[in-house]
Coordinates of C-alpha atoms and ligand atoms in Angstrom, one line a residue:
X202 CA 5.7 15.1 3.4
X203 CA 8.6 14.6 5.1
X204 CA 8.9 11.6 7.2
X205 CA 9.3 13.4 10.3
X206 CA 7.2 15.0 9.8
X207 CA 4.5 12.0 9.3
X208 CA 5.5 10.3 11.9
X209 CA 4.7 13.0 14.3
X210 CA 1.2 13.4 12.3
X211 CA 0.5 9.2 13.4
X212 CA 1.7 9.5 16.7
X213 CA -0.7 12.6 17.8
X214 CA -3.6 10.3 15.6
X215 CA -4.0 13.9 13.1
X216 CA -3.7 11.6 10.0
X217 CA -3.8 7.4 9.7
X218 CA -1.4 5.6 8.3
X219 CA -4.0 4.1 6.9
X220 CA -5.5 6.8 5.5
X221 CA -2.0 7.6 4.2
X222 CA -2.0 4.5 2.3
X223 CA -5.0 5.3 0.5
X224 CA -4.2 9.0 0.0
X225 CA -1.2 7.3 -2.0
X226 CA -3.2 5.1 -3.8
X227 CA -5.3 7.3 -4.9
X228 CA -2.9 9.3 -6.2
X229 CA -1.3 6.6 -8.1
X230 CA -4.5 5.9 -9.4
X231 CA -4.8 9.5 -11.0
X232 CA -1.3 9.4 -11.9
X233 CA 0.0 6.4 -12.7
X234 CA -1.6 5.8 -16.0
X235 CA 1.0 8.6 -17.7
X236 CA 4.0 8.2 -15.9
X237 CA 4.2 4.2 -15.3
X238 CA 6.8 4.1 -12.4
X239 CA 4.6 1.4 -10.6
X240 CA 4.9 -2.6 -12.7
X241 CA 2.7 -3.1 -9.1
X242 CA 1.1 -1.8 -7.1
X243 CA 0.4 -3.9 -3.4
X244 CA -2.4 -2.2 -2.8
X245 CA -4.3 -5.2 -0.3
X246 CA -1.3 -5.5 1.4
X247 CA -0.3 -2.3 2.1
X248 CA -3.8 -1.7 3.3
X249 CA -3.3 -4.0 5.9
X250 CA 0.5 -3.0 7.0
X251 CA -1.4 0.2 8.1
X252 CA -3.6 -1.0 9.2
X253 CA -1.6 -3.1 11.6
X254 CA 0.4 0.0 12.0
X255 CA -3.0 2.4 13.5
X256 CA -4.0 -0.8 15.7
X257 CA -0.7 -0.6 17.8
X258 CA -0.8 2.9 17.9
X259 CA -4.2 2.8 19.7
X260 CA -2.8 -0.5 22.0
X261 CA -0.1 1.9 23.2
X262 CA 3.0 -0.2 21.3
X263 CA 6.1 2.1 20.4
X264 CA 6.4 3.0 16.6
X265 CA 9.1 1.8 14.7
X266 CA 11.6 3.7 13.0
X267 CA 9.4 4.2 9.7
X268 CA 5.8 3.3 11.1
X269 CA 3.2 3.5 8.4
X270 CA 5.8 4.9 5.8
X271 CA 4.6 4.0 1.9
X272 CA 8.0 2.9 0.2
X273 CA 8.3 1.5 -3.4
X274 CA 10.9 -1.0 -4.9
X275 CA 12.5 -1.6 -7.4
X276 CA 11.3 -4.5 -8.6
X277 CA 15.3 -6.3 -9.2
X278 CA 15.0 -6.3 -5.5
X279 CA 12.8 -10.0 -4.2
X280 CA 10.1 -9.8 -2.5
X281 CA 8.7 -13.2 -1.3
X282 CA 5.5 -14.1 -2.0
X283 CA 5.8 -10.7 -4.4
X284 CA 6.5 -11.0 -8.6
X285 CA 9.6 -9.8 -9.1
X286 CA 10.5 -9.3 -13.1
X287 CA 13.4 -6.8 -13.5
X288 CA 11.3 -5.4 -16.3
X289 CA 12.1 -8.7 -18.5
X290 CA 9.8 -10.8 -20.3
X291 CA 12.2 -13.2 -18.7
X292 CA 10.7 -13.0 -15.1
X293 CA 7.7 -11.7 -16.0
X294 CA 5.8 -14.2 -13.7
X295 CA 8.4 -15.1 -11.5
X296 CA 7.4 -15.2 -7.4
X297 CA 10.4 -15.5 -5.7
X298 CA 10.4 -17.6 -2.7
X299 CA 12.9 -15.9 -0.6
X300 CA 12.9 -11.4 0.4
X301 CA 15.6 -9.4 -0.5
X302 CA 17.2 -8.5 3.2
X303 CA 17.0 -4.9 3.2
X304 CA 13.6 -5.2 2.4
X305 CA 13.1 -7.8 5.1
X306 CA 14.7 -4.6 7.5
X307 CA 12.4 -1.9 5.8
X308 CA 9.4 -4.2 7.1
X309 CA 11.0 -4.6 10.3
X310 CA 11.3 -0.9 10.8
X311 CA 7.2 -0.5 10.0
X312 CA 7.6 0.2 6.2
X313 CA 5.0 -0.4 4.6
X314 CA 5.6 -2.0 0.2
X315 CA 3.5 0.2 -2.0
X316 CA 4.4 -1.2 -5.0
X317 CA 7.5 -2.8 -7.2
X318 CA 8.3 -0.4 -9.4
X319 CA 9.6 -0.2 -12.8
X320 CA 13.2 -0.1 -14.6
X321 CA 15.5 -0.8 -17.4
X322 CA 15.4 -4.6 -18.2
X323 CA 17.9 -5.9 -15.3
X324 CA 18.9 -2.5 -14.4
X325 CA 20.6 -1.7 -17.9
X326 CA 19.7 0.9 -19.0
X327 CA 20.3 4.6 -18.5
X328 CA 16.0 6.0 -19.5
X329 CA 13.9 3.4 -17.8
X330 CA 13.1 2.9 -21.8
X331 CA 13.8 -0.9 -21.9
X332 CA 11.5 -2.2 -19.9
X333 CA 8.9 -4.5 -21.1
X334 CA 6.6 -3.4 -19.5
X335 CA 6.8 0.0 -21.1
X336 CA 8.3 3.4 -20.3
X337 CA 8.2 5.4 -17.4
X338 CA 8.5 9.0 -17.7
X339 CA 9.3 11.7 -16.1
X340 CA 7.5 13.9 -13.5
X341 CA 8.6 17.3 -14.5
X342 CA 7.9 16.6 -18.2
X343 CA 6.3 13.9 -20.1
X344 CA 7.7 13.7 -23.5
X345 CA 11.1 13.1 -21.2
X346 CA 13.0 10.4 -19.6
X347 CA 13.4 9.6 -15.7
X348 CA 16.8 8.1 -16.0
X349 CA 17.5 5.2 -15.5
X350 CA 17.7 2.1 -14.9
X351 CA 16.7 2.8 -11.3
X352 CA 13.5 5.2 -13.4
X353 CA 10.3 4.3 -11.9
X354 CA 11.7 4.5 -7.8
X355 CA 12.8 8.0 -8.5
X356 CA 9.7 9.4 -10.7
X357 CA 8.2 7.8 -7.5
X358 CA 9.3 10.1 -5.2
X359 CA 9.2 13.0 -7.1
X360 CA 5.3 12.7 -7.9
X361 CA 4.5 12.1 -5.0
X362 CA 3.6 7.8 -5.6
X363 CA 5.4 7.5 -1.8
X364 CA 7.1 8.7 0.4
X365 CA 10.3 6.9 -0.2
X366 CA 11.8 4.2 -2.7
X367 CA 14.9 1.6 -2.7
X368 CA 16.5 1.3 -6.1
X369 CA 19.8 -0.3 -7.1
X370 CA 23.1 1.6 -8.7
X371 CA 25.8 -0.5 -10.7
X372 CA 26.9 2.5 -12.5
X373 CA 24.5 4.9 -12.2
X374 CA 20.9 4.0 -11.9
X375 CA 20.3 5.7 -8.2
X376 CA 23.1 8.7 -8.8
X377 CA 21.4 9.8 -12.6
X378 CA 17.4 9.0 -11.9
X379 CA 17.9 11.2 -8.9
X380 CA 18.7 14.0 -10.8
X381 CA 16.9 14.1 -14.0
X382 CA 14.0 14.2 -11.6
X383 CA 14.4 16.3 -9.0
X384 CA 14.8 13.9 -5.5
X385 CA 18.0 12.6 -3.2
X386 CA 19.7 9.3 -4.5
X387 CA 22.5 7.5 -2.9
X388 CA 24.8 4.8 -3.4
X389 CA 26.4 3.5 0.1
X390 CA 29.7 2.6 -0.3
X391 CA 29.6 -1.3 -0.9
X392 CA 29.5 -3.9 1.4
X393 CA 27.6 -1.2 3.1
X394 CA 24.6 -2.7 1.9
X395 CA 23.4 -6.6 1.7
X396 CA 23.0 -7.6 -1.9
X397 CA 21.3 -10.8 -0.8
X398 CA 17.9 -10.8 -2.6
X399 CA 18.8 -8.4 -5.2
X400 CA 18.9 -9.7 -8.4
X401 CA 22.9 -9.7 -9.7
X402 CA 23.8 -7.4 -13.0
X403 CA 27.8 -7.2 -12.5
X404 CA 28.3 -8.3 -8.9
X405 CA 31.3 -6.2 -8.1
X406 CA 29.9 -3.2 -9.1
X407 CA 26.0 -3.6 -7.9
X408 CA 24.6 -2.0 -4.4
X409 CA 20.9 -0.7 -3.3
X410 CA 20.2 2.6 -1.8
X411 CA 17.7 5.2 -1.1
X412 CA 15.2 8.2 -2.8
X413 CA 13.9 9.9 -0.7
X414 CA 11.9 13.7 -1.1
X415 CA 14.8 15.0 1.1
X416 CA 18.9 14.8 2.8
X417 CA 16.8 13.7 6.2
X418 CA 14.5 10.7 4.7
X419 CA 18.0 9.3 2.7
X420 CA 19.9 9.4 6.3
X421 CA 16.4 7.9 7.4
X422 CA 16.2 4.8 5.0
X423 CA 20.4 4.5 4.5
X424 CA 19.8 3.4 8.4
X425 CA 17.9 1.1 8.5
X426 CA 19.1 -1.2 5.9
X427 CA 23.0 -1.1 5.8
X428 CA 24.9 -3.3 7.9
X429 CA 25.8 -6.9 8.0
X430 CA 24.5 -9.4 6.3
X431 CA 25.8 -13.0 6.3
X432 CA 24.1 -13.4 3.4
X433 CA 25.9 -11.5 1.7
X434 CA 29.7 -12.2 1.1
X435 CA 30.8 -9.2 0.2
X436 CA 28.6 -6.9 2.9
X437 CA 31.0 -5.3 5.2
X438 CA 31.3 -6.0 9.3
X439 CA 31.4 -2.6 10.5
X440 CA 29.4 -0.4 13.0
X441 CA 26.6 1.9 11.1
X442 CA 27.1 5.3 12.4
X443 CA 23.8 7.1 13.3
X444 CA 23.1 9.5 10.0
X445 CA 20.6 12.0 11.3
X446 CA 22.8 12.6 14.4
X447 CA 25.6 14.6 11.6
X448 CA 23.1 16.2 10.0
X449 CA 23.3 19.9 11.4
X450 CA 27.1 19.6 11.8
X451 CA 28.7 22.5 10.5
X452 CA 31.1 22.2 7.5
X453 CA 33.5 25.1 8.0
X454 CA 37.0 23.7 7.0
X455 CA 35.8 21.1 5.2
X456 CA 37.6 20.7 2.0
X457 CA 35.6 19.7 -0.7
X458 CA 37.2 18.9 -4.2
X459 CA 36.1 19.7 -7.5
X460 CA 38.3 17.2 -9.6
X461 CA 39.1 19.3 -13.4
X462 CA 38.5 17.0 -16.0
X463 CA 34.5 16.5 -15.4
X464 CA 33.7 20.3 -15.9
X465 CA 36.6 20.3 -19.2
X466 CA 33.6 17.8 -20.4
X467 CA 33.0 18.1 -24.0
X468 CA 29.1 17.6 -24.2
X469 CA 28.5 18.5 -20.6
X470 CA 26.0 21.3 -20.7
X471 CA 26.4 24.8 -20.5
X472 CA 23.2 25.3 -17.3
X473 CA 23.9 21.8 -15.8
X474 CA 28.0 23.2 -15.1
X475 CA 27.0 26.9 -14.1
X476 CA 24.5 25.4 -11.6
X477 CA 27.5 22.6 -9.9
X478 CA 29.6 25.4 -9.7
X479 CA 27.3 28.2 -8.1
X480 CA 26.3 24.7 -5.6
X481 CA 30.6 24.9 -4.8
X482 CA 30.1 28.0 -4.2
X483 CA 27.2 27.9 -2.1
X484 CA 29.1 25.5 0.0
X485 CA 31.7 27.5 0.1
X486 CA 29.9 30.4 2.2
X487 CA 28.8 27.8 4.4
X488 CA 33.8 27.6 5.2
X489 CA 33.9 24.8 3.0
X490 CA 37.4 25.5 1.3
X491 CA 37.5 24.7 -2.4
X492 CA 39.8 22.8 -3.8
X493 CA 41.3 22.0 -7.2
X494 CA 41.5 18.3 -8.0
X495 CA 43.0 16.4 -10.9
X496 CA 41.9 12.5 -11.4
X497 CA 43.4 11.9 -14.8
X498 CA 42.1 8.9 -15.6
X499 CA 37.9 9.8 -14.6
X500 CA 37.0 10.0 -18.1
X501 CA 38.2 6.6 -18.7
X502 CA 35.6 5.4 -16.7
X503 CA 33.4 4.4 -18.7
X504 CA 35.1 2.4 -21.1
X505 CA 36.0 0.6 -18.5
X506 CA 32.9 0.3 -17.0
X507 CA 31.6 -0.9 -20.8
X508 CA 33.8 -3.9 -20.5
X509 CA 33.8 -5.2 -16.7
X510 CA 30.3 -4.3 -15.9
X511 CA 28.4 -7.2 -19.0
X512 CA 31.2 -9.7 -19.0
X513 CA 30.0 -10.3 -15.2
X514 CA 26.4 -9.9 -16.5
X515 CA 27.0 -11.9 -19.4
X516 CA 28.0 -14.9 -16.5
X517 CA 25.1 -13.8 -14.2
X518 CA 22.7 -13.9 -16.8
X519 CA 23.9 -17.8 -17.6
X520 CA 21.5 -18.5 -15.3
X521 CA 18.1 -18.1 -18.0
X522 CA 18.7 -20.6 -19.2
X523 CA 14.6 -22.2 -19.6
X524 CA 15.1 -25.1 -16.9
X525 CA 15.0 -23.7 -13.3
X526 CA 12.6 -20.5 -13.3
X527 CA 11.6 -17.8 -15.6
X528 CA 9.6 -18.0 -19.1
X529 CA 10.9 -20.9 -21.9
X530 CA 10.4 -21.2 -25.3
X531 CA 7.5 -22.8 -26.1
X532 CA 7.6 -26.0 -29.0
X533 CA 10.9 -26.7 -28.9
X534 CA 12.3 -29.6 -30.3
X535 CA 16.2 -30.3 -28.4
X536 CA 17.6 -28.4 -25.1
X537 CA 19.8 -26.5 -27.3
X538 CA 17.3 -24.9 -29.3
X539 CA 14.8 -24.4 -25.7
X540 CA 17.5 -22.5 -24.2
X541 CA 18.8 -20.8 -27.8
X542 CA 15.4 -19.4 -27.8
X543 CA 13.9 -18.9 -25.0
X544 CA 16.8 -16.2 -24.7
X545 CA 16.6 -14.9 -27.6
X546 CA 12.4 -14.9 -26.8
X547 CA 13.1 -13.6 -23.1
X548 CA 15.7 -11.0 -23.3
X549 CA 14.8 -7.5 -25.0
X550 CA 17.9 -6.2 -27.4
X551 CA 19.9 -4.0 -25.0
X552 CA 20.1 -7.6 -22.7
X553 CA 21.9 -9.8 -25.8
X554 CA 24.2 -6.8 -26.6
X555 CA 25.5 -6.7 -22.7
X556 CA 25.4 -10.5 -23.2
X557 CA 27.6 -10.3 -25.3
X558 CA 30.5 -7.8 -25.3
X559 CA 30.2 -9.9 -22.2
X560 CA 31.5 -13.3 -23.7
X561 CA 33.3 -11.6 -26.1
X562 CA 35.3 -10.0 -23.1
X563 CA 35.8 -12.7 -21.6
X564 CA 36.7 -15.3 -24.1
X565 CA 39.8 -17.1 -24.8
X566 CA 42.4 -14.7 -26.9
X567 CA 40.5 -12.0 -26.0
X568 CA 40.4 -12.4 -22.1
X569 CA 43.9 -10.2 -21.4
X570 CA 43.3 -7.0 -24.2
X571 CA 39.5 -6.2 -22.4
X572 CA 39.0 -7.8 -19.1
X573 CA 42.1 -7.5 -18.3
X574 CA 43.2 -4.5 -18.9
X575 CA 40.1 -2.9 -17.8
X576 CA 40.8 -3.6 -14.5
X577 CA 44.0 -2.6 -15.0
X578 CA 42.4 1.2 -15.5
X579 CA 39.9 -0.1 -12.7
X580 CA 42.9 0.3 -10.5
X581 CA 44.7 3.1 -12.2
X582 CA 41.2 5.0 -11.8
X583 CA 40.7 3.8 -7.9
X584 CA 44.7 4.9 -7.3
X585 CA 43.1 8.4 -8.6
X586 CA 40.5 8.9 -6.1
X587 CA 43.1 7.4 -3.2
X588 CA 44.9 10.2 -4.1
X589 CA 42.7 13.1 -4.2
X590 CA 41.1 11.7 -0.7
X591 CA 44.3 12.9 0.3
X592 CA 43.5 16.2 -0.4
X593 CA 40.6 16.6 0.3
X594 CA 37.4 15.2 2.1
X595 CA 34.1 15.2 -0.5
X596 CA 34.4 15.6 -4.0
X597 CA 32.0 17.2 -6.2
X598 CA 30.7 17.4 -9.6
X599 CA 27.7 16.8 -12.3
X600 CA 25.8 14.1 -11.0
X601 CA 24.1 13.5 -15.4
X602 CA 26.2 15.7 -18.6
X603 CA 22.6 16.7 -19.3
X604 CA 19.0 17.2 -17.7
X605 CA 16.4 14.9 -18.7
X606 CA 17.0 14.0 -22.2
X607 CA 13.6 13.9 -24.4
X608 CA 11.9 10.3 -25.4
X609 CA 13.3 8.2 -27.8
X610 CA 16.8 10.1 -28.2
X611 CA 18.9 7.8 -28.1
X612 CA 17.1 5.1 -29.5
X613 CA 19.7 4.4 -32.1
X614 CA 22.6 5.2 -30.7
X615 CA 22.9 2.8 -27.4
X616 CA 26.4 4.8 -27.1
X617 CA 25.3 8.0 -26.9
X618 CA 23.3 7.1 -23.5
X619 CA 26.2 5.0 -22.3
X620 CA 27.6 8.4 -21.9
X621 CA 25.0 9.7 -19.9
X622 CA 26.4 7.8 -16.9
X623 CA 29.8 9.5 -17.9
X624 CA 30.2 10.8 -14.4
X625 CA 28.7 8.4 -12.3
X626 CA 30.2 5.0 -12.6
X627 CA 33.6 6.2 -11.5
X628 CA 32.8 5.4 -8.3
X629 CA 31.1 2.4 -8.8
X630 CA 34.7 0.9 -10.2
X631 CA 36.1 2.4 -6.4
X632 CA 33.2 1.4 -5.0
X633 CA 32.7 5.0 -3.0
X634 CA 29.2 6.3 -1.9
X635 CA 27.9 8.6 -3.7
X636 CA 24.5 11.3 -3.5
X637 CA 22.5 13.5 -5.7
X638 CA 20.7 16.1 -4.7
X639 CA 19.1 18.8 -6.5
X640 CA 20.9 21.8 -7.1
X641 CA 18.8 23.9 -9.6
X642 CA 16.8 24.0 -13.1
X643 CA 17.4 24.6 -16.5
X644 CA 15.6 27.0 -19.1
X645 CA 13.0 24.5 -19.5
X646 CA 12.8 23.9 -15.7
X647 CA 14.1 20.1 -15.4
X648 CA 15.9 19.9 -12.6
X649 CA 20.0 19.5 -12.1
X650 CA 21.1 17.6 -9.8
X651 CA 24.4 17.5 -8.5
X652 CA 26.8 14.4 -6.9
X653 CA 29.4 13.9 -4.1
X654 CA 31.3 11.5 -3.7
X655 CA 33.4 10.7 0.0
X656 CA 36.1 8.1 0.8
X657 CA 34.5 4.8 1.4
X658 CA 32.0 4.5 4.1
X659 CA 32.2 8.0 4.4
X660 CA 28.9 8.3 4.1
X661 CA 27.6 10.7 6.8
X662 CA 29.9 13.0 5.6
X663 CA 28.2 13.0 2.6
X664 CA 25.0 13.2 4.0
X665 CA 26.1 16.4 6.6
X666 CA 27.3 17.9 3.2
X667 CA 24.0 17.7 1.5
X668 CA 22.2 18.2 4.2
X669 CA 23.8 21.9 4.9
X670 CA 23.0 22.8 0.6
X671 CA 19.5 21.8 0.8
X672 CA 18.5 23.7 4.2
X673 CA 20.9 26.6 3.2
X674 CA 20.4 27.0 -1.0
X675 CA 18.1 29.6 -1.8
X676 CA 17.0 27.7 -4.9
X677 CA 16.3 25.1 -3.2
X678 CA 13.4 26.8 -1.7
X679 CA 11.5 27.9 -4.8
X680 CA 11.4 23.7 -5.7
X681 CA 8.1 23.0 -6.3
X682 CA 6.1 21.0 -4.6
X683 CA 5.5 17.4 -5.3
X684 CA 2.1 17.3 -5.5
X685 CA 2.1 19.9 -8.3
X686 CA 4.0 17.4 -11.1
X687 CA 1.8 15.7 -12.9
X688 CA -1.6 17.9 -12.0
Ligands
LIG161 N1 23.5 3.0 -17.5 C1 24.3 1.9 -16.6 C2 24.0 0.8 -17.8 O1 23.7 0.7 -18.8 C3 23.8 1.8 -15.6 C4 22.7 0.7 -14.7 C5 23.1 0.6 -13.1 O2 23.4 1.2 -12.4 N2 22.5 -0.4 -12.6 O3 24.8 0.0 -17.3

């Protein structure tokens, strides 16, 4: 059910907020044992919030834009009084004393928290397999991963366990799981959405964004969470456009760039390539102009990211020392032993690997060769995009080189896992907004994702093009209903 459809039902009394919440909780109960999309379900609070909305409606009060919409929140966004674990043993019992700005805005808009979703530990990963609380499965095929790191948020939307959700995207963690789970996911421009209350991974790359079943719902959520926040020093002080208002504008004459380097990839699945190029042709049939674009440094993004992101992570994660909050190793004899054991026992192996890489890249004698060099390449990547956006309005690529892979496929192959982010990372390095939306299925029936990127703060354009595609493409009409996934 789309948000607009739900609000209509609520308004005329066809379905109450309480009934909807009860339906969602029943759905979670019946499928989440298999999916493990949720780390925690907040049933009692959800019912109370729903009753409040129903009361307000009966009293004739005007309803806010997300009234009664059941929402799932990635468990690296702080929720006051509600455990926020980052799917790590380190924060297993951490109860934040404050609320993140994005969630605060959702509750103010009438949204209802239904639960906190699973992720790769501290958002480091592309499969939601490194969670300390067990892996999440893909609702389209339980033997496949849902993508990551926001795999729980994507799977929950795909399986009808919530109406929409929030994730975070540092190198693709919203778009890649959206692609693997056949839903829409948007990473906003760096600074468009407040990061206050998001547990930091790599501060120059992290952004919070929505997942939804369709583009119009994505636009609704973005409208609510976007905008200046004095509590985040990187937040931009610019007005938020009405993203829903321009969804139906024609894309006639719009220039769409096809990045050559993305389609010449070794490892790009042929079915993914065909499906994404057909989507481009469909957009052309709607009046858009396709332009060949070259971004020579695009493929250097991954190497650049895997120096910058771990470097920032090694600094951000220094705070987990067993002193102030979180897990502390028991029975240690000295301060240094306590810190060492706390970090060895509290962090999983992927997080430890990132901290070691980052510490190495930042250490004296290596910082020039690695960290500084990576920053220079980052500038070159951004220049490629500047150049591209002088010629086109939007760039089009696949979201991920493959469809959802089998669980465990990259268990002993971290580099293979890192390659899953090849096509999503450049937008983070350049701070650009990007969206992933479904554009077809492979021969096994798994969804394929199309990525669109726009210039900074041009989310409205992304949503418009995505909506035009979604509402006219034949393949989208044959899309199975979420209720049919995971019977
Ligand atoms: N998969 C990437 C990583 O492991 C991106 C994660 C993210 O965007 N949070 O770092």
